[in-house]
Short mmCIF file of C-alpha atoms in Angstrom, two decimals:
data_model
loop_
_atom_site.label_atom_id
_atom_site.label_comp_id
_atom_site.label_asym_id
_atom_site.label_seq_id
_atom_site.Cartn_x
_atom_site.Cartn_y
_atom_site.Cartn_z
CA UNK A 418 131.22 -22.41 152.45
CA UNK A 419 127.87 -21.76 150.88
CA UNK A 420 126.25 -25.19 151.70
CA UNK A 421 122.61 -24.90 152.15
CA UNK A 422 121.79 -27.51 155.25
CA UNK A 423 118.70 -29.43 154.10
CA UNK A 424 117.09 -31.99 154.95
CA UNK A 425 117.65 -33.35 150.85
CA UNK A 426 121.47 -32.77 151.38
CA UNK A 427 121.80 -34.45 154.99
CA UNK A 428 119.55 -37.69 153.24
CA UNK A 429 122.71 -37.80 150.71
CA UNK A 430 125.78 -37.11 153.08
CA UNK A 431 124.82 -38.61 156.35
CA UNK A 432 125.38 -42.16 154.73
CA UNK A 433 128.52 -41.16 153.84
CA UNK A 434 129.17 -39.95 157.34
CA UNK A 435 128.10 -43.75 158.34
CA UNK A 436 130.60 -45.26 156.03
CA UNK A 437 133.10 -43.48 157.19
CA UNK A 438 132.37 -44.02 160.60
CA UNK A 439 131.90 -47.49 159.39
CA UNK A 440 135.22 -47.76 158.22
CA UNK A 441 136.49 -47.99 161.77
CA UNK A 442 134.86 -50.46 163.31
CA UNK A 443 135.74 -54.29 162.49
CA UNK A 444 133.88 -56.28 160.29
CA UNK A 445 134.20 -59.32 162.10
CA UNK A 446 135.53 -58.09 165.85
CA UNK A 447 137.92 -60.69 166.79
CA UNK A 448 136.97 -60.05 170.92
CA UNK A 449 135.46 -63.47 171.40
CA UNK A 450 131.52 -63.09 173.15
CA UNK A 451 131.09 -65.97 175.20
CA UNK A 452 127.89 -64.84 176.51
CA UNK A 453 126.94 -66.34 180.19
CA UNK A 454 123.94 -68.81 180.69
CA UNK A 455 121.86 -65.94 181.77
CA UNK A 456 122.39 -63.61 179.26
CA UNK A 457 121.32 -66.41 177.01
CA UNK A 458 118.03 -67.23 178.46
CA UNK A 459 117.73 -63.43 178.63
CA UNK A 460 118.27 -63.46 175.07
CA UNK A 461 116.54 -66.67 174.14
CA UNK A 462 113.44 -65.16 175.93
CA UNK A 463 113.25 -62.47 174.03
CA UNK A 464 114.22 -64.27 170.21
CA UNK A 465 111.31 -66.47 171.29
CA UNK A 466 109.10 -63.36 171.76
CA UNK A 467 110.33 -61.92 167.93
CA UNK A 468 108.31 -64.93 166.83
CA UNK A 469 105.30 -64.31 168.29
CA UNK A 470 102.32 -62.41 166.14
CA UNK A 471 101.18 -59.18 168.07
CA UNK A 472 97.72 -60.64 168.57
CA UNK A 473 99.60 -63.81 170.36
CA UNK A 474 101.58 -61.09 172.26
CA UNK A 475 98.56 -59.39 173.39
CA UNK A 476 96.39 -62.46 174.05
CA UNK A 477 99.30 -63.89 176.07
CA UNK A 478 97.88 -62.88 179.56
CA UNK A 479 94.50 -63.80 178.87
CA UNK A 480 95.30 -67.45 177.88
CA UNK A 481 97.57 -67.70 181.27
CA UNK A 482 94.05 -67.18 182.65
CA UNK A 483 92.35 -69.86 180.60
CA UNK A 484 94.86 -72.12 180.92
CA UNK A 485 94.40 -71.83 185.18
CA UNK A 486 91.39 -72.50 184.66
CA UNK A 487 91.80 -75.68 182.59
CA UNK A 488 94.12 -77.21 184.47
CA UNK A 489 92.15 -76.27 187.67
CA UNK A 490 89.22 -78.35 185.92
CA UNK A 491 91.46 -81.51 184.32
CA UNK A 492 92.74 -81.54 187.99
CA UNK A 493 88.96 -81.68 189.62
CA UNK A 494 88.32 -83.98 187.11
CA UNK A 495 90.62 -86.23 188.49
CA UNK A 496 90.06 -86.00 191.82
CA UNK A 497 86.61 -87.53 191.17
CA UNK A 498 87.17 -89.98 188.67
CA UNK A 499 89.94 -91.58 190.24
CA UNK A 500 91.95 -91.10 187.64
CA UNK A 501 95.19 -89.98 186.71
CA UNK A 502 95.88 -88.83 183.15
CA UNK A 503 99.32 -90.34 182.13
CA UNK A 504 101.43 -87.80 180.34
CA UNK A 505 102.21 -87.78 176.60
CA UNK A 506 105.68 -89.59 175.39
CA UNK A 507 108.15 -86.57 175.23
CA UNK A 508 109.74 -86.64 171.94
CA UNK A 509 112.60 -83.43 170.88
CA UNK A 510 114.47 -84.01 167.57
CA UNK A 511 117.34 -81.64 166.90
CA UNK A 512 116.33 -80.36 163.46
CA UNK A 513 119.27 -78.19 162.72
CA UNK A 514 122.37 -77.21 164.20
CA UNK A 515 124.80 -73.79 163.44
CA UNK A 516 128.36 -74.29 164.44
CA UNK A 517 129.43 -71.04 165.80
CA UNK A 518 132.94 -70.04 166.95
CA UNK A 519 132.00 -70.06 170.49
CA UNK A 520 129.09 -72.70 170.52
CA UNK A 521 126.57 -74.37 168.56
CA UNK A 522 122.80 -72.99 167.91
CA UNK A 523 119.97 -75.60 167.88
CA UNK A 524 116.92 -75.88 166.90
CA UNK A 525 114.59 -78.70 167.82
CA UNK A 526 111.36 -80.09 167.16
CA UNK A 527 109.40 -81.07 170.62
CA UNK A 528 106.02 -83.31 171.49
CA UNK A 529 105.20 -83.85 174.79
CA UNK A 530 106.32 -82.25 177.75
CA UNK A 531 108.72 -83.05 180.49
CA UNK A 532 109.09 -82.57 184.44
CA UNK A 533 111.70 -80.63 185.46
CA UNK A 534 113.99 -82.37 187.92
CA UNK A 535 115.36 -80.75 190.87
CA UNK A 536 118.71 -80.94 192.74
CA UNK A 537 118.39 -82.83 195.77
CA UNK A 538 122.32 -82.69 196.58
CA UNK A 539 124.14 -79.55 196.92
CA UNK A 540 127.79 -79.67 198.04
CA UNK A 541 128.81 -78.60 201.44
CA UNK A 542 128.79 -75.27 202.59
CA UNK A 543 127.08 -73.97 199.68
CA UNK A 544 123.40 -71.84 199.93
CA UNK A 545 120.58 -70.96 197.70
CA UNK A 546 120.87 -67.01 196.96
CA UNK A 547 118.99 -66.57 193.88
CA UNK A 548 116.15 -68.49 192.67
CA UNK A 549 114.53 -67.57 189.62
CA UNK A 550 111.44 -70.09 188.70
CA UNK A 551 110.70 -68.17 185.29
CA UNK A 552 114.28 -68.20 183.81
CA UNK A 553 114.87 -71.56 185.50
CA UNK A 554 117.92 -70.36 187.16
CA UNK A 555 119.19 -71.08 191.11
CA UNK A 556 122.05 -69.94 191.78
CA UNK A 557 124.39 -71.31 195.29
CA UNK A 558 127.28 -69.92 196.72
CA UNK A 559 129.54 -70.52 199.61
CA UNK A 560 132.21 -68.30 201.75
CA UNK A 561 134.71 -68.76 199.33
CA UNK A 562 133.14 -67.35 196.53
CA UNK A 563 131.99 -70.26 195.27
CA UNK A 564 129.26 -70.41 193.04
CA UNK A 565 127.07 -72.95 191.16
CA UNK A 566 124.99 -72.18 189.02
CA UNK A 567 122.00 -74.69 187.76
CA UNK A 568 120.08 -74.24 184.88
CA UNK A 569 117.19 -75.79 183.54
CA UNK A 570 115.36 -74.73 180.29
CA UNK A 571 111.78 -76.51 178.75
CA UNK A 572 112.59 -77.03 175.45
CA UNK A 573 109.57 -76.24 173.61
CA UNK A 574 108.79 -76.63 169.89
CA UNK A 575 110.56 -74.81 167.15
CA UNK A 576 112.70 -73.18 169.80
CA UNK A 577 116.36 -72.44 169.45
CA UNK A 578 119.01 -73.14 172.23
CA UNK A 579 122.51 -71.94 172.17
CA UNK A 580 124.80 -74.09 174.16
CA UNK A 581 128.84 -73.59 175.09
CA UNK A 582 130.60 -76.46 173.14
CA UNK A 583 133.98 -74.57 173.83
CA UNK A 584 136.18 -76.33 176.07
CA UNK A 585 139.40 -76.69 177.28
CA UNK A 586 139.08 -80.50 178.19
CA UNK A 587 135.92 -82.40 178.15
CA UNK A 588 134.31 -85.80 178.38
CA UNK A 589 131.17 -87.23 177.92
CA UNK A 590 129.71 -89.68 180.69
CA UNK A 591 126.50 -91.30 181.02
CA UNK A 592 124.48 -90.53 184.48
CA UNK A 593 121.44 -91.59 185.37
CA UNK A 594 120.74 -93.24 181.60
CA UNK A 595 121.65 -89.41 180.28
CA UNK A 596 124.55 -88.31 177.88
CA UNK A 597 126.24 -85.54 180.17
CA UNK A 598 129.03 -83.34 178.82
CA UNK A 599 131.29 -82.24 181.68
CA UNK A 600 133.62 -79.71 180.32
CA UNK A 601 136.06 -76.88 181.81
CA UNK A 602 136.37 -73.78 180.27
CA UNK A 603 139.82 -71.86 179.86
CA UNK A 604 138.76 -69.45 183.30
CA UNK A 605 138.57 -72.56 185.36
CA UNK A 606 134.62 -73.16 185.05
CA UNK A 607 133.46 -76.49 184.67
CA UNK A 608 130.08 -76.38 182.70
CA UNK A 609 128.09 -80.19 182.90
CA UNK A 610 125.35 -80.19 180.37
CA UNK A 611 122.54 -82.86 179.25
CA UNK A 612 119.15 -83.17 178.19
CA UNK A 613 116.82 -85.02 179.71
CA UNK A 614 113.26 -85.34 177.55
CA UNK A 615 112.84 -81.60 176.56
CA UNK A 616 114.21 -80.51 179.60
CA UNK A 617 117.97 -78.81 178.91
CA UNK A 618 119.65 -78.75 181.93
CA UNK A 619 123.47 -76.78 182.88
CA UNK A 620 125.53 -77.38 186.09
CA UNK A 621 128.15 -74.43 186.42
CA UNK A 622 130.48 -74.11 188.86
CA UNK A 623 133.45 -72.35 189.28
CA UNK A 624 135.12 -74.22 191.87
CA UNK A 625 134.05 -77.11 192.18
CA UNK A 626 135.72 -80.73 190.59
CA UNK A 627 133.68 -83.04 188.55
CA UNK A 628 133.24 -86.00 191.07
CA UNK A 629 131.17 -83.36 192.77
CA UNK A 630 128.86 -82.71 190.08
CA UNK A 631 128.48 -85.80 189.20
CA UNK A 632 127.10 -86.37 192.12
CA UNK A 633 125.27 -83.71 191.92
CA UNK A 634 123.48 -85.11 188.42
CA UNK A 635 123.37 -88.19 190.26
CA UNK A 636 120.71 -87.01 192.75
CA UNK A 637 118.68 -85.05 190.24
CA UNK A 638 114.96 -85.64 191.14
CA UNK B 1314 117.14 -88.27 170.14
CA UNK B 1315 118.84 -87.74 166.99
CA UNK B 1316 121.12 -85.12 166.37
CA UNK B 1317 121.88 -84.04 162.59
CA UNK B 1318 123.73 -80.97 161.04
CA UNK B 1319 121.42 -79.33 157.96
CA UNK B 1320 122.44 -75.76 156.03
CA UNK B 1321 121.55 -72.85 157.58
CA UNK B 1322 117.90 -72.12 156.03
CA UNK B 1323 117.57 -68.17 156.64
CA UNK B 1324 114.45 -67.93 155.50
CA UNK B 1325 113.67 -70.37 158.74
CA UNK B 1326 115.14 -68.13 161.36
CA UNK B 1327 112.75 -65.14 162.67
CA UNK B 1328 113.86 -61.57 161.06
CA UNK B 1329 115.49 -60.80 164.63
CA UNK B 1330 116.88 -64.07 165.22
CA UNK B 1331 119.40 -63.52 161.90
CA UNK B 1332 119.86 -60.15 163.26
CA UNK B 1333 120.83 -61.05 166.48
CA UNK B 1334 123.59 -64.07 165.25
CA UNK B 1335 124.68 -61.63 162.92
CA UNK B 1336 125.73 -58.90 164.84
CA UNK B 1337 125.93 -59.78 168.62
CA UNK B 1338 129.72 -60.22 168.46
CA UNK B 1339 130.29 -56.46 166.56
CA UNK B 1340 127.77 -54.83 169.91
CA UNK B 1341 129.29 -56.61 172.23
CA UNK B 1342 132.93 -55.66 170.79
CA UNK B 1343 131.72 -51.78 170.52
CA UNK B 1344 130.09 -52.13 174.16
CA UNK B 1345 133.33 -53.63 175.91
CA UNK B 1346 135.56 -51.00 173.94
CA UNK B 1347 133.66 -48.22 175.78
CA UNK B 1348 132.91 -49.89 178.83
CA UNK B 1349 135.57 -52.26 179.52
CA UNK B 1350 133.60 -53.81 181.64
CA UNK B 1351 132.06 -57.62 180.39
CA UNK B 1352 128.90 -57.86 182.55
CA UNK B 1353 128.53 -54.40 181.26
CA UNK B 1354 128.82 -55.22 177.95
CA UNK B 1355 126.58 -58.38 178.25
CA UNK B 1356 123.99 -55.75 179.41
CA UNK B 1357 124.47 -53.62 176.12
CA UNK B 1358 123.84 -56.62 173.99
CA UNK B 1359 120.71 -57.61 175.51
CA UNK B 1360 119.32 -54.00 175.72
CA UNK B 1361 120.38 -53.07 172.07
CA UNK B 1362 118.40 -55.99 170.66
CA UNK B 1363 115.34 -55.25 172.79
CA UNK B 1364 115.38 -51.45 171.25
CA UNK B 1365 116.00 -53.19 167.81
CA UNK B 1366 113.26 -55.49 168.35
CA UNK B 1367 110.84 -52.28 168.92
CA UNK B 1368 111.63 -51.09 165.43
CA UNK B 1369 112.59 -54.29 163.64
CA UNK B 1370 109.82 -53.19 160.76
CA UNK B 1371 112.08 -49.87 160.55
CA UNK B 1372 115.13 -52.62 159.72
CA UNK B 1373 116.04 -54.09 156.50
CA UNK B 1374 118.16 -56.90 157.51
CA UNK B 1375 119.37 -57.00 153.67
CA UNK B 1376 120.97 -53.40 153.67
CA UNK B 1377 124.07 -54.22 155.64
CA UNK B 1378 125.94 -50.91 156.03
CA UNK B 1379 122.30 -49.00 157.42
CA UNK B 1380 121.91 -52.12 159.72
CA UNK B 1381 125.68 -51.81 160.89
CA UNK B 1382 124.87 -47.89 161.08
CA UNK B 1383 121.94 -48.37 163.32
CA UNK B 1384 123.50 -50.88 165.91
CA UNK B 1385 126.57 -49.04 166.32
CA UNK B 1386 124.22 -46.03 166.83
CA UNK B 1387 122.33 -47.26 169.24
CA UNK B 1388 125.00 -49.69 170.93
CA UNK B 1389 127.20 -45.91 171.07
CA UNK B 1390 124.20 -44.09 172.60
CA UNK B 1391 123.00 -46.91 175.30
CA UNK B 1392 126.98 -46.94 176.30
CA UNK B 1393 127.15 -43.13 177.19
CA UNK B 1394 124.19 -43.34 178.59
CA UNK B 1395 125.65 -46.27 180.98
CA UNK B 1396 128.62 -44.14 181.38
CA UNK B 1397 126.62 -40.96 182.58
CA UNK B 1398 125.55 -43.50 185.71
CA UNK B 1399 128.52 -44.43 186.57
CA UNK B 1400 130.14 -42.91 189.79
CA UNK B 1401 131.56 -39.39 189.66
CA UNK B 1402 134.95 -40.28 188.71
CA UNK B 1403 134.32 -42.37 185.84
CA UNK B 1404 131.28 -39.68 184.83
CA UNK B 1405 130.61 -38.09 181.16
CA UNK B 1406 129.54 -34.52 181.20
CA UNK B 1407 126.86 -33.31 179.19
CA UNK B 1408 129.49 -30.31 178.72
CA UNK B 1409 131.77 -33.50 177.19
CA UNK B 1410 128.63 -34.55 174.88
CA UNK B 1411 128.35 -31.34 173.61
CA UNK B 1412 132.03 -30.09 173.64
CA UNK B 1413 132.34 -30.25 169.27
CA UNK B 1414 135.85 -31.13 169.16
CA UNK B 1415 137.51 -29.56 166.10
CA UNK B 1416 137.81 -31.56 163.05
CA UNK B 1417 141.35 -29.88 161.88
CA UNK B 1418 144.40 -28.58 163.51
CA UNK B 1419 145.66 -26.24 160.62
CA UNK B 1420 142.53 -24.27 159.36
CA UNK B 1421 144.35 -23.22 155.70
CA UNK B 1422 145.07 -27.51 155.26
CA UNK B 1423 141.46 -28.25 155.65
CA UNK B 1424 139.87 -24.59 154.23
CA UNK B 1425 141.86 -26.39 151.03
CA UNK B 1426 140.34 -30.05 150.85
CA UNK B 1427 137.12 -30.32 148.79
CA UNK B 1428 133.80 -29.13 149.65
CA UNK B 1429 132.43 -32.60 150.49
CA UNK B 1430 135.18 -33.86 152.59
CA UNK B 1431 134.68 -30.97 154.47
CA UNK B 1432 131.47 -31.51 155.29
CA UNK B 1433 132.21 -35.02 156.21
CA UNK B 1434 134.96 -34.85 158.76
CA UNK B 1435 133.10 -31.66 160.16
CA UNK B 1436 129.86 -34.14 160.88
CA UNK B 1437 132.08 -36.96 162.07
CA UNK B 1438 133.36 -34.99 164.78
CA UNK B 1439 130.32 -33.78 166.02
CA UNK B 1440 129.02 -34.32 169.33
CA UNK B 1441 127.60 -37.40 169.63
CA UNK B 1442 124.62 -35.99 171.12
CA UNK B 1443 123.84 -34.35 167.63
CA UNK B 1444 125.56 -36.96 165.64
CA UNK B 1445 123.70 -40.15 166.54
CA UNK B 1446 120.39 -38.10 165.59
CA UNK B 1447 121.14 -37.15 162.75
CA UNK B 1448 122.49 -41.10 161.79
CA UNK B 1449 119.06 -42.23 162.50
CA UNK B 1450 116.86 -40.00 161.16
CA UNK B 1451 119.36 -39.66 157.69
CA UNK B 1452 120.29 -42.60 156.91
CA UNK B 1453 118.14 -44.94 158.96
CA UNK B 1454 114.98 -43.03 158.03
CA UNK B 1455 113.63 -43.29 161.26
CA UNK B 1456 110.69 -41.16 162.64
CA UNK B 1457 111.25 -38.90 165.58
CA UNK B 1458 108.81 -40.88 167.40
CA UNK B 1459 110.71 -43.80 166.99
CA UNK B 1460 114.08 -42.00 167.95
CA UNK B 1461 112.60 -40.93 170.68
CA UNK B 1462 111.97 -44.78 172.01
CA UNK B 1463 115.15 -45.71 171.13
CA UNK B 1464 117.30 -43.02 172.90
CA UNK B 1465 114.40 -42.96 175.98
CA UNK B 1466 113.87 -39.40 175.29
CA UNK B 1467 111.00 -37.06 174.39
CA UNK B 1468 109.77 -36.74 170.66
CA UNK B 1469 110.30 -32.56 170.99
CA UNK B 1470 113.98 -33.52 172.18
CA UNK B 1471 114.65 -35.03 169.21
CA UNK B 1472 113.36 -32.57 166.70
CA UNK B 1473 114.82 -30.20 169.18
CA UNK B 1474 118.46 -31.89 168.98
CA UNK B 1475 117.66 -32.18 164.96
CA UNK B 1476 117.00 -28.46 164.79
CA UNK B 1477 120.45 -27.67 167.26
CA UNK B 1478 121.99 -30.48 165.26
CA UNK B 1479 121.64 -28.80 162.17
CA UNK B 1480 122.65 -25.20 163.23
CA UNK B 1481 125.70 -26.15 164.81
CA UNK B 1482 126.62 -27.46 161.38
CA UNK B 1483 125.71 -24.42 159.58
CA UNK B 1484 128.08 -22.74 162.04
CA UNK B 1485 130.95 -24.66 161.87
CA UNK B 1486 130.83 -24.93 158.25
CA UNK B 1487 130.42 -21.01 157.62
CA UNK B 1488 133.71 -20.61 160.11
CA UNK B 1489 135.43 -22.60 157.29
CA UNK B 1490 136.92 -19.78 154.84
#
């Protein structure tokens, strides 16, 4: 064969070589992705971070600083007048919302901040073994390889949030003045799911029933 | 809290966010095919879209098939690198990367098919080692540099694999009478 390997005739064929190898694949794989609640904080993490400018990126750590030191001053501040600044009324409005085969994507629009609540009732025979404060993850498990996982994400302000709307059998119950969507999955997992001012918070367990977790919600401080 | 449903607005969504929605399911798919393995898999996904994020000014979400090349580049690449971690009896050789399977069985049916086609199912069945390289710099129009962060390896590795790339091909292609 007398072709000449150039850099001009690999710009022409190799696209050809990627259609082909194109050809292949599936446009639209049917494998469904149900992606776990920690991939999608991994993931939401890092969509959150594609929206940052570079300058915001790099200033990041230095504002973490500031922001110490603020507080550390409001705080003082406090202290000596007495005073206790009340926090501002949380408001989150959903401002869209993708249906997606295996969930639904939404975005919101947030004012305000919330407290996170924390679980003051874990079922029997379960332990803490994996805490992660930054992800907002804990994770229990007991001898039977039971595990519950809780999940609680700060909704802030033009963020997105993918949540599992895919279930076998679910109901919707309100605890504690909150909407809560207790759900089971085809595996077994029951997923419980509310929001609670711009707090997003996921109960998921996969062997536990629902009067348990309901109880658990109930003693959410 | 009020809850409403409005069109998707792409122009709304960040450049990686539309990426990511768009082609999460096809990674993950490529990912488990390889790996068969869903926590695995998971991994891929996040990875791949972190290395895409690094070179998201290199991607132009509105050319479809380049975008589709890239991931399934990369997504290939970050899976035989998982694979060359695994334990030894689930291992891939380098020997296995580089092994250039041939394209034909009966060298007078394909001496006979037309100079282009040739060429094309000779660079399909290249090793991926040379393969993916050649995907990304050619049709991606990526710079070695950023290759090199992609695949985690040094900027003279890739011009070196470029350089290897392309004589293999010159070899195979002059064996073809």
């Amino acid at each position: 064969m007398r072709v000449e390997i150039t850099d001009e005739y690999l710009y022409r064929i190799m696209p050809k070589v990627a259609e082909l190898m194109m050809a292949d694949i599936p446009n639209k794989p049917e494998m469904p992705f149900e992606p776990s609640s920690e991939f999608d904080k991994k993931m939401k993490k890092l969509i959150r971070k594609s929206k940052r400018p570079g300058w915001i990126k790099g200033m990041n750590h230095r504002l973490s600083r500031v922001a110490c030191l603020v507080i550390c001053m409001i705080a003082a501040g406090a202290v000596l007048t007495g005073t206790v600044l009340a926090n501002e009324t949380v408001r989150m409005k959903l401002t869209e919302r993708i249906v997606m085969d295996d969930g639904v994507m939404e975005y919101f629009e947030v004012s305000g901040e919330g407290v996170i609540k924390h679980l003051t009732y874990i079922p029997e025979g379960y332990e803490l073994i994996a805490k992660d404060e930054d992800a907002g993850v804990e994770e229990y498990q007991n001898s039977n390889q039971g595990k519950i996982v809780y999940v609680t994400w700060v909704i802030e302000d033009g963020m997105m949030l993918f949540r599992d709307t895919e279930f076998v059998n679910s109901k919707n119950q309100v605890i504690n003045g909150k909407d809560v969507t207790i759900g089971y999955k085809g595996n077994g997992t029951l997923k419980a799911q509310w929001f609670d001012e711009n707090v997003y918070y996921l109960i998921e367990a996969n062997s536990l029933n629902d009067t348990e977790i309901v109880k658990m919600i109930e003693n959410i401080q | 809290m009020l809850f409403y449903t409005l069109n998707l607005n792409e122009t709304q969504k960040s450049k990686f966010e539309r990426l990511y929605i768009q082609y999460r399911s096809l990674v993950f798919y490529l990912a488990y095919e390889k790996l068969e393995d869903e926590m695995e898999s998971e991994n891929v996904v996040h990875d791949v879209f972190m290395k895409a994020l690094r070179c998201l000014d290199n991607i132009d979400i509105e050319q479809v098939e380049k975008t589709r090349a890239f991931l399934v580049t990369i997504t290939r690449n970050h899976c035989i690198n998982m694979l060359k971690k695994r334990p030894k009896e689930q291992h891939i050789s380098w020997d296995e990367l580089e092994d250039w399977q041939k394209p034909y069985e009966d060298a007078d049916l394909f001496a006979a098919l037309p100079e282009e086609n040739q060429v094309l199912t000779i660079i399909e069945h290249m090793p991926p080692l040379y393969k993916e390289i050649l995907l990304l710099k050619y049709v991606n129009e990526l710079d070695d540099a950023v290759i090199a962060s992609l695949l985690g390896i040094k900027e003279e590795s890739v011009r070196k694999r470029i350089y290897r790339g392309k004589k293999l091909l010159k070899k195979e292609l002059d064996e073809v009478k």
